[in-house]
PDB file of C-alpha atoms in Angstrom:
ATOM      1  CA  MET A 255       0.000   0.000   0.000  1.00  0.00           C
ATOM      2  CA  THR A 256       1.456   3.343  -1.039  1.00  0.00           C
ATOM      3  CA  ARG A 257       1.940   5.866   1.793  1.00  0.00           C
ATOM      4  CA  ARG A 258       1.050   9.475   0.947  1.00  0.00           C
ATOM      5  CA  THR A 259       2.802  12.472   2.459  1.00  0.00           C
ATOM      6  CA  GLU A 260       3.044  16.241   1.913  1.00  0.00           C
ATOM      7  CA  TRP A 261       5.920  17.393  -0.326  1.00  0.00           C
ATOM      8  CA  PRO A 262       7.111  20.892  -1.097  1.00  0.00           C
ATOM      9  CA  GLY A 263       5.606  22.013  -4.352  1.00  0.00           C
ATOM     10  CA  SER A 264       3.156  19.132  -4.615  1.00  0.00           C
ATOM     11  CA  ASP A 265      -0.155  18.521  -2.932  1.00  0.00           C
ATOM     12  CA  ALA A 266      -0.012  14.769  -2.809  1.00  0.00           C
ATOM     13  CA  GLU A 267       2.823  12.885  -4.475  1.00  0.00           C
ATOM     14  CA  PRO A 268       3.345   9.248  -3.545  1.00  0.00           C
ATOM     15  CA  ALA A 269       6.236   8.712  -1.121  1.00  0.00           C
ATOM     16  CA  PRO A 270       8.820   5.995  -1.838  1.00  0.00           C
ATOM     17  CA  ASP A 271       8.770   2.753   0.078  1.00  0.00           C
ATOM     18  CA  PRO A 272      10.777   3.241   3.315  1.00  0.00           C
ATOM     19  CA  GLY A 273      12.698   0.054   2.631  1.00  0.00           C
ATOM     20  CA  ALA A 274      13.609   0.892  -0.934  1.00  0.00           C
ATOM     21  CA  GLY A 275      16.239   3.576  -0.344  1.00  0.00           C
ATOM     22  CA  PRO A 276      17.080   6.776   1.511  1.00  0.00           C
ATOM     23  CA  ASP A 277      14.272   8.389   3.462  1.00  0.00           C
ATOM     24  CA  TYR A 278      13.892  11.697   1.591  1.00  0.00           C
ATOM     25  CA  GLY A 279      11.010  12.650   3.818  1.00  0.00           C
ATOM     26  CA  THR A 280      13.447  13.272   6.688  1.00  0.00           C
ATOM     27  CA  GLY A 281      16.097  15.060   4.673  1.00  0.00           C
ATOM     28  CA  THR A 282      18.818  12.616   5.829  1.00  0.00           C
ATOM     29  CA  GLY A 283      19.539  10.722   2.610  1.00  0.00           C
ATOM     30  CA  SER A 284      21.600  11.633  -0.415  1.00  0.00           C
ATOM     31  CA  GLY A 285      18.755  13.804  -1.617  1.00  0.00           C
ATOM     32  CA  GLY A 286      18.694  15.819   1.637  1.00  0.00           C
ATOM     33  CA  GLY A 287      17.100  19.240   1.434  1.00  0.00           C
ATOM     34  CA  PHE A 288      13.514  18.104   0.987  1.00  0.00           C
ATOM     35  CA  GLY A 289      10.856  17.274   3.525  1.00  0.00           C
ATOM     36  CA  GLU A 290      10.038  18.877   6.849  1.00  0.00           C
ATOM     37  CA  GLY A 291      13.586  20.031   7.632  1.00  0.00           C
ATOM     38  CA  ALA A 292      13.920  21.802   4.307  1.00  0.00           C
ATOM     39  CA  GLY A 293      10.510  23.364   4.761  1.00  0.00           C
ATOM     40  CA  ARG A 294      11.565  24.842   8.072  1.00  0.00           C
ATOM     41  CA  ARG A 295      14.781  26.179   6.523  1.00  0.00           C
ATOM     42  CA  ALA A 296      12.885  27.693   3.622  1.00  0.00           C
ATOM     43  CA  ARG A 297      10.435  29.402   5.952  1.00  0.00           C
ATOM     44  CA  SER A 298      13.317  30.672   8.091  1.00  0.00           C
ATOM     45  CA  ARG A 299      15.084  32.132   5.019  1.00  0.00           C
ATOM     46  CA  SER A 300      11.855  33.760   3.932  1.00  0.00           C
ATOM     47  CA  ARG A 301      11.322  35.403   7.309  1.00  0.00           C
ATOM     48  CA  SER A 302      14.911  36.661   7.562  1.00  0.00           C
ATOM     49  CA  SER A 303      15.146  37.951   4.016  1.00  0.00           C
ATOM     50  CA  GLY A 304      13.306  41.214   4.772  1.00  0.00           C
ATOM     51  CA  SER A 305      15.411  44.345   5.082  1.00  0.00           C
ATOM     52  CA  PRO A 306      15.394  46.478   8.274  1.00  0.00           C
ATOM     53  CA  SER A 307      13.566  49.223   6.421  1.00  0.00           C
ATOM     54  CA  SER A 308      10.814  46.861   5.281  1.00  0.00           C
ATOM     55  CA  SER A 309      10.539  45.545   8.824  1.00  0.00           C
ATOM     56  CA  ARG A 310      10.067  49.085  10.136  1.00  0.00           C
ATOM     57  CA  ALA A 311       7.510  49.776   7.471  1.00  0.00           C
ATOM     58  CA  GLU A 312       5.546  46.674   8.472  1.00  0.00           C
ATOM     59  CA  LYS A 313       5.475  47.970  12.040  1.00  0.00           C
ATOM     60  CA  GLY A 314       4.089  51.286  10.860  1.00  0.00           C
ATOM     61  CA  GLU A 315       7.242  53.282  11.635  1.00  0.00           C
ATOM     62  CA  PRO A 316       7.820  56.226   9.256  1.00  0.00           C
ATOM     63  CA  ARG A 317      10.840  56.123   6.970  1.00  0.00           C
ATOM     64  CA  ASP A 318      11.147  59.918   6.806  1.00  0.00           C
ATOM     65  CA  PRO A 319      13.783  60.940   9.419  1.00  0.00           C
ATOM     66  CA  VAL A 320      11.936  64.184  10.174  1.00  0.00           C
ATOM     67  CA  GLU A 321       8.776  62.268  10.959  1.00  0.00           C
ATOM     68  CA  GLN A 322      10.777  59.778  13.024  1.00  0.00           C
ATOM     69  CA  ALA A 323      12.340  62.638  14.992  1.00  0.00           C
ATOM     70  CA  ARG A 324       8.952  64.244  15.535  1.00  0.00           C
ATOM     71  CA  ASN A 325       7.438  61.023  16.874  1.00  0.00           C
ATOM     72  CA  ILE A 326      10.391  60.381  19.187  1.00  0.00           C
ATOM     73  CA  CYS A 327      10.217  63.877  20.665  1.00  0.00           C
ATOM     74  CA  LEU A 328       6.465  63.713  21.180  1.00  0.00           C
ATOM     75  CA  ARG A 329       6.781  60.398  23.009  1.00  0.00           C
ATOM     76  CA  LEU A 330       9.533  61.735  25.261  1.00  0.00           C
ATOM     77  CA  LEU A 331       7.631  64.924  26.052  1.00  0.00           C
ATOM     78  CA  THR A 332       4.447  63.110  27.022  1.00  0.00           C
ATOM     79  CA  GLY A 333       3.922  63.925  30.686  1.00  0.00           C
ATOM     80  CA  THR A 334       7.567  64.978  31.226  1.00  0.00           C
ATOM     81  CA  PRO A 335       9.089  68.319  30.193  1.00  0.00           C
ATOM     82  CA  ARG A 336      12.590  67.993  28.747  1.00  0.00           C
ATOM     83  CA  THR A 337      15.319  70.348  27.644  1.00  0.00           C
ATOM     84  CA  ARG A 338      16.430  70.744  24.064  1.00  0.00           C
ATOM     85  CA  LYS A 339      19.707  68.989  24.843  1.00  0.00           C
ATOM     86  CA  GLN A 340      17.937  66.001  26.375  1.00  0.00           C
ATOM     87  CA  LEU A 341      15.852  65.592  23.237  1.00  0.00           C
ATOM     88  CA  ALA A 342      18.842  66.153  20.955  1.00  0.00           C
ATOM     89  CA  ASP A 343      20.786  63.461  22.797  1.00  0.00           C
ATOM     90  CA  ALA A 344      17.858  61.060  22.432  1.00  0.00           C
ATOM     91  CA  LEU A 345      17.630  61.695  18.680  1.00  0.00           C
ATOM     92  CA  ARG A 346      21.370  61.226  18.250  1.00  0.00           C
ATOM     93  CA  LYS A 347      21.227  57.953  20.162  1.00  0.00           C
ATOM     94  CA  ARG A 348      18.529  56.750  17.747  1.00  0.00           C
ATOM     95  CA  GLU A 349      20.734  57.782  14.805  1.00  0.00           C
ATOM     96  CA  ILE A 350      18.450  60.511  13.498  1.00  0.00           C
ATOM     97  CA  PRO A 351      20.398  62.683  11.007  1.00  0.00           C
ATOM     98  CA  ASP A 352      21.511  66.009  12.453  1.00  0.00           C
ATOM     99  CA  GLU A 353      19.655  68.033   9.833  1.00  0.00           C
ATOM    100  CA  ALA A 354      16.340  66.317  10.572  1.00  0.00           C
ATOM    101  CA  ALA A 355      16.886  66.616  14.335  1.00  0.00           C
ATOM    102  CA  GLU A 356      17.657  70.328  14.076  1.00  0.00           C
ATOM    103  CA  GLU A 357      14.545  70.955  11.996  1.00  0.00           C
ATOM    104  CA  VAL A 358      12.260  69.228  14.478  1.00  0.00           C
ATOM    105  CA  LEU A 359      13.861  70.696  17.606  1.00  0.00           C
ATOM    106  CA  SER A 360      13.686  74.231  16.216  1.00  0.00           C
ATOM    107  CA  ARG A 361      10.058  73.758  15.232  1.00  0.00           C
ATOM    108  CA  PHE A 362       9.213  72.444  18.707  1.00  0.00           C
ATOM    109  CA  GLU A 363      10.874  75.508  20.244  1.00  0.00           C
ATOM    110  CA  ASP A 364       8.904  77.817  17.958  1.00  0.00           C
ATOM    111  CA  VAL A 365       5.566  76.356  19.104  1.00  0.00           C
ATOM    112  CA  GLY A 366       6.571  76.187  22.789  1.00  0.00           C
ATOM    113  CA  LEU A 367       6.893  72.410  23.155  1.00  0.00           C
ATOM    114  CA  ILE A 368      10.525  72.953  24.123  1.00  0.00           C
ATOM    115  CA  ASP A 369      11.139  75.813  26.564  1.00  0.00           C
ATOM    116  CA  ASP A 370      14.378  75.595  28.530  1.00  0.00           C
ATOM    117  CA  ALA A 371      13.600  78.752  30.511  1.00  0.00           C
ATOM    118  CA  ALA A 372      10.263  77.403  31.711  1.00  0.00           C
ATOM    119  CA  PHE A 373      11.915  74.054  32.432  1.00  0.00           C
ATOM    120  CA  ALA A 374      14.601  75.717  34.569  1.00  0.00           C
ATOM    121  CA  ASP A 375      12.072  77.807  36.503  1.00  0.00           C
ATOM    122  CA  ALA A 376       9.949  74.759  37.274  1.00  0.00           C
ATOM    123  CA  TRP A 377      13.026  72.731  38.205  1.00  0.00           C
ATOM    124  CA  VAL A 378      14.232  75.314  40.709  1.00  0.00           C
ATOM    125  CA  GLU A 379      10.796  75.651  42.265  1.00  0.00           C
ATOM    126  CA  SER A 380      10.257  71.911  42.569  1.00  0.00           C
ATOM    127  CA  ARG A 381      13.719  70.862  43.702  1.00  0.00           C
ATOM    128  CA  HIS A 382      14.185  73.666  46.209  1.00  0.00           C
ATOM    129  CA  HIS A 383      10.813  73.409  47.912  1.00  0.00           C
ATOM    130  CA  GLY A 384      10.429  69.669  47.431  1.00  0.00           C
ATOM    131  CA  ARG A 385      13.977  68.477  48.171  1.00  0.00           C
ATOM    132  CA  GLY A 386      15.471  71.515  49.880  1.00  0.00           C
ATOM    133  CA  LEU A 387      18.309  71.831  47.368  1.00  0.00           C
ATOM    134  CA  ALA A 388      20.458  74.939  47.547  1.00  0.00           C
ATOM    135  CA  ARG A 389      21.369  77.122  44.596  1.00  0.00           C
ATOM    136  CA  ARG A 390      24.726  75.434  44.047  1.00  0.00           C
ATOM    137  CA  ALA A 391      23.126  71.993  43.715  1.00  0.00           C
ATOM    138  CA  LEU A 392      20.408  73.345  41.425  1.00  0.00           C
ATOM    139  CA  VAL A 393      22.968  74.940  39.112  1.00  0.00           C
ATOM    140  CA  ARG A 394      24.835  71.637  38.895  1.00  0.00           C
ATOM    141  CA  GLU A 395      21.681  69.707  38.022  1.00  0.00           C
ATOM    142  CA  LEU A 396      20.536  72.152  35.358  1.00  0.00           C
ATOM    143  CA  ARG A 397      23.957  72.114  33.730  1.00  0.00           C
ATOM    144  CA  THR A 398      23.831  68.336  33.391  1.00  0.00           C
ATOM    145  CA  LYS A 399      20.537  68.765  31.538  1.00  0.00           C
ATOM    146  CA  GLY A 400      22.107  71.124  29.031  1.00  0.00           C
ATOM    147  CA  VAL A 401      20.451  74.360  30.110  1.00  0.00           C
ATOM    148  CA  ASP A 402      22.309  77.479  29.009  1.00  0.00           C
ATOM    149  CA  SER A 403      24.218  79.346  31.729  1.00  0.00           C
ATOM    150  CA  ALA A 404      22.280  82.578  31.222  1.00  0.00           C
ATOM    151  CA  VAL A 405      18.984  80.693  31.550  1.00  0.00           C
ATOM    152  CA  ILE A 406      20.242  78.996  34.710  1.00  0.00           C
ATOM    153  CA  ASP A 407      21.243  82.325  36.257  1.00  0.00           C
ATOM    154  CA  GLU A 408      17.791  83.717  35.544  1.00  0.00           C
ATOM    155  CA  ALA A 409      16.065  80.722  37.147  1.00  0.00           C
ATOM    156  CA  ILE A 410      18.353  80.629  40.175  1.00  0.00           C
ATOM    157  CA  GLY A 411      17.602  84.304  40.712  1.00  0.00           C
ATOM    158  CA  GLN A 412      14.255  83.175  42.151  1.00  0.00           C
ATOM    159  CA  LEU A 413      16.128  82.215  45.320  1.00  0.00           C
ATOM    160  CA  ASP A 414      17.913  84.724  47.505  1.00  0.00           C
ATOM    161  CA  SER A 415      20.304  83.938  50.342  1.00  0.00           C
ATOM    162  CA  GLU A 416      17.657  84.666  52.974  1.00  0.00           C
ATOM    163  CA  GLN A 417      15.217  82.158  51.520  1.00  0.00           C
ATOM    164  CA  GLU A 418      17.996  79.612  51.079  1.00  0.00           C
ATOM    165  CA  GLU A 419      19.018  79.905  54.738  1.00  0.00           C
ATOM    166  CA  GLU A 420      15.416  79.563  55.875  1.00  0.00           C
ATOM    167  CA  THR A 421      15.139  76.310  53.941  1.00  0.00           C
ATOM    168  CA  ALA A 422      18.388  75.114  55.547  1.00  0.00           C
ATOM    169  CA  ARG A 423      16.922  75.773  58.996  1.00  0.00           C
ATOM    170  CA  GLU A 424      13.813  73.780  58.142  1.00  0.00           C
ATOM    171  CA  LEU A 425      15.942  70.860  56.973  1.00  0.00           C
ATOM    172  CA  VAL A 426      17.983  70.869  60.173  1.00  0.00           C
ATOM    173  CA  ALA A 427      14.871  71.130  62.348  1.00  0.00           C
ATOM    174  CA  ARG A 428      13.407  68.033  60.697  1.00  0.00           C
ATOM    175  CA  LYS A 429      16.642  66.074  61.095  1.00  0.00           C
ATOM    176  CA  LEU A 430      17.529  67.292  64.586  1.00  0.00           C
ATOM    177  CA  ARG A 431      15.375  64.836  66.516  1.00  0.00           C
ATOM    178  CA  SER A 432      17.021  61.804  64.929  1.00  0.00           C
ATOM    179  CA  THR A 433      20.439  62.981  66.188  1.00  0.00           C
ATOM    180  CA  ARG A 434      19.472  63.248  69.825  1.00  0.00           C
ATOM    181  CA  GLY A 435      21.526  60.944  72.004  1.00  0.00           C
ATOM    182  CA  LEU A 436      24.647  61.432  69.906  1.00  0.00           C
ATOM    183  CA  ASP A 437      27.535  63.520  71.158  1.00  0.00           C
ATOM    184  CA  ARG A 438      27.766  67.095  69.964  1.00  0.00           C
ATOM    185  CA  ASP A 439      30.471  66.575  67.358  1.00  0.00           C
ATOM    186  CA  ARG A 440      28.668  63.648  65.746  1.00  0.00           C
ATOM    187  CA  ARG A 441      25.462  65.653  65.627  1.00  0.00           C
ATOM    188  CA  LEU A 442      27.353  68.498  64.023  1.00  0.00           C
ATOM    189  CA  ARG A 443      28.916  66.272  61.361  1.00  0.00           C
ATOM    190  CA  ARG A 444      25.656  64.535  60.560  1.00  0.00           C
ATOM    191  CA  LEU A 445      23.572  67.705  60.266  1.00  0.00           C
ATOM    192  CA  ALA A 446      26.212  69.718  58.416  1.00  0.00           C
ATOM    193  CA  GLY A 447      26.898  66.795  56.088  1.00  0.00           C
ATOM    194  CA  MET A 448      23.210  66.624  55.195  1.00  0.00           C
ATOM    195  CA  LEU A 449      23.241  70.314  54.245  1.00  0.00           C
ATOM    196  CA  ALA A 450      26.473  69.955  52.279  1.00  0.00           C
ATOM    197  CA  ARG A 451      24.981  67.146  50.166  1.00  0.00           C
ATOM    198  CA  LYS A 452      22.125  69.479  49.267  1.00  0.00           C
ATOM    199  CA  GLY A 453      24.517  72.156  48.080  1.00  0.00           C
ATOM    200  CA  TYR A 454      24.692  74.519  51.083  1.00  0.00           C
ATOM    201  CA  GLY A 455      27.964  76.292  51.671  1.00  0.00           C
ATOM    202  CA  GLU A 456      30.178  75.499  54.635  1.00  0.00           C
ATOM    203  CA  GLY A 457      29.693  78.836  56.384  1.00  0.00           C
ATOM    204  CA  MET A 458      25.912  78.780  56.181  1.00  0.00           C
ATOM    205  CA  ALA A 459      25.727  75.137  57.209  1.00  0.00           C
ATOM    206  CA  LEU A 460      27.873  75.715  60.300  1.00  0.00           C
ATOM    207  CA  ARG A 461      25.880  78.771  61.325  1.00  0.00           C
ATOM    208  CA  VAL A 462      22.509  77.066  60.957  1.00  0.00           C
ATOM    209  CA  VAL A 463      23.554  73.877  62.753  1.00  0.00           C
ATOM    210  CA  ARG A 464      25.240  75.810  65.575  1.00  0.00           C
ATOM    211  CA  GLN A 465      22.105  77.867  66.219  1.00  0.00           C
ATOM    212  CA  ALA A 466      19.923  74.750  66.198  1.00  0.00           C
ATOM    213  CA  LEU A 467      22.161  72.999  68.726  1.00  0.00           C
ATOM    214  CA  GLU A 468      22.239  76.071  70.952  1.00  0.00           C
ATOM    215  CA  GLU A 469      18.443  76.125  71.031  1.00  0.00           C
ATOM    216  CA  GLU A 470      18.573  72.581  72.391  1.00  0.00           C
ATOM    217  CA  GLY A 471      21.003  73.607  75.133  1.00  0.00           C
ATOM    218  CA  GLU A 472      24.161  72.205  73.528  1.00  0.00           C
ATOM    219  CA  ASP A 473      27.451  73.927  74.325  1.00  0.00           C
ATOM    220  CA  THR A 474      28.616  75.239  70.944  1.00  0.00           C
ATOM    221  CA  GLU A 475      31.857  76.822  72.107  1.00  0.00           C
ATOM    222  CA  GLY A 476      34.601  76.081  69.610  1.00  0.00           C
ATOM    223  CA  LEU A 477      32.194  75.506  66.708  1.00  0.00           C
ATOM    224  CA  GLU A 478      32.899  78.864  65.139  1.00  0.00           C
ATOM    225  CA  GLU A 479      35.732  77.427  63.066  1.00  0.00           C
ATOM    226  CA  PRO A 480      34.883  75.747  59.759  1.00  0.00           C
ATOM    227  CA  PHE A 481      34.429  71.997  60.131  1.00  0.00           C
TER     228      PHE A 481
END
């Protein structure tokens, strides 16, 4: 009785008798390359033959670099303001041509989707009142985000030294309780170190911590010198 099997290119050709020669249906005989194994290889070659551009097109990604840049920027700006440099770095990382990136970034600035000045103002407001960061720390952060120095100076101008010192006092007051039980010098180092990490200068930090310790009855004699 003749066994029937599926063959590439034929709906139903009769298969040879298994005892009569090589088993071509498995692709292991001298005529290897047919059968199930060959079918898998053919399908694999077919799937891998597409070019990267055709793959992107199948996914609905635009081929025009300007449109690609526009879509990338819109995704990055969704819910999170970003500076021009942050967006430019993202486009460069995704290998968007410089000319296309410049066109999109300039257009976004024109319509107000990119506004480094507004970004810097909001950053100063949020990070000073939310995290208690001093002007020095805020300047450092804004520089890492690519904000222009003149724009940074304008934003930092929101804070004066009096407001900065008041924030330092609030930070120390919140931390003071957790240092009770420690000796004076350890309290000093811990509180002053906390202010230093937030960008407060040595002189202001010492003055604020000294006054806070005095209010708790600590002897602050000898703490006038910088630590």
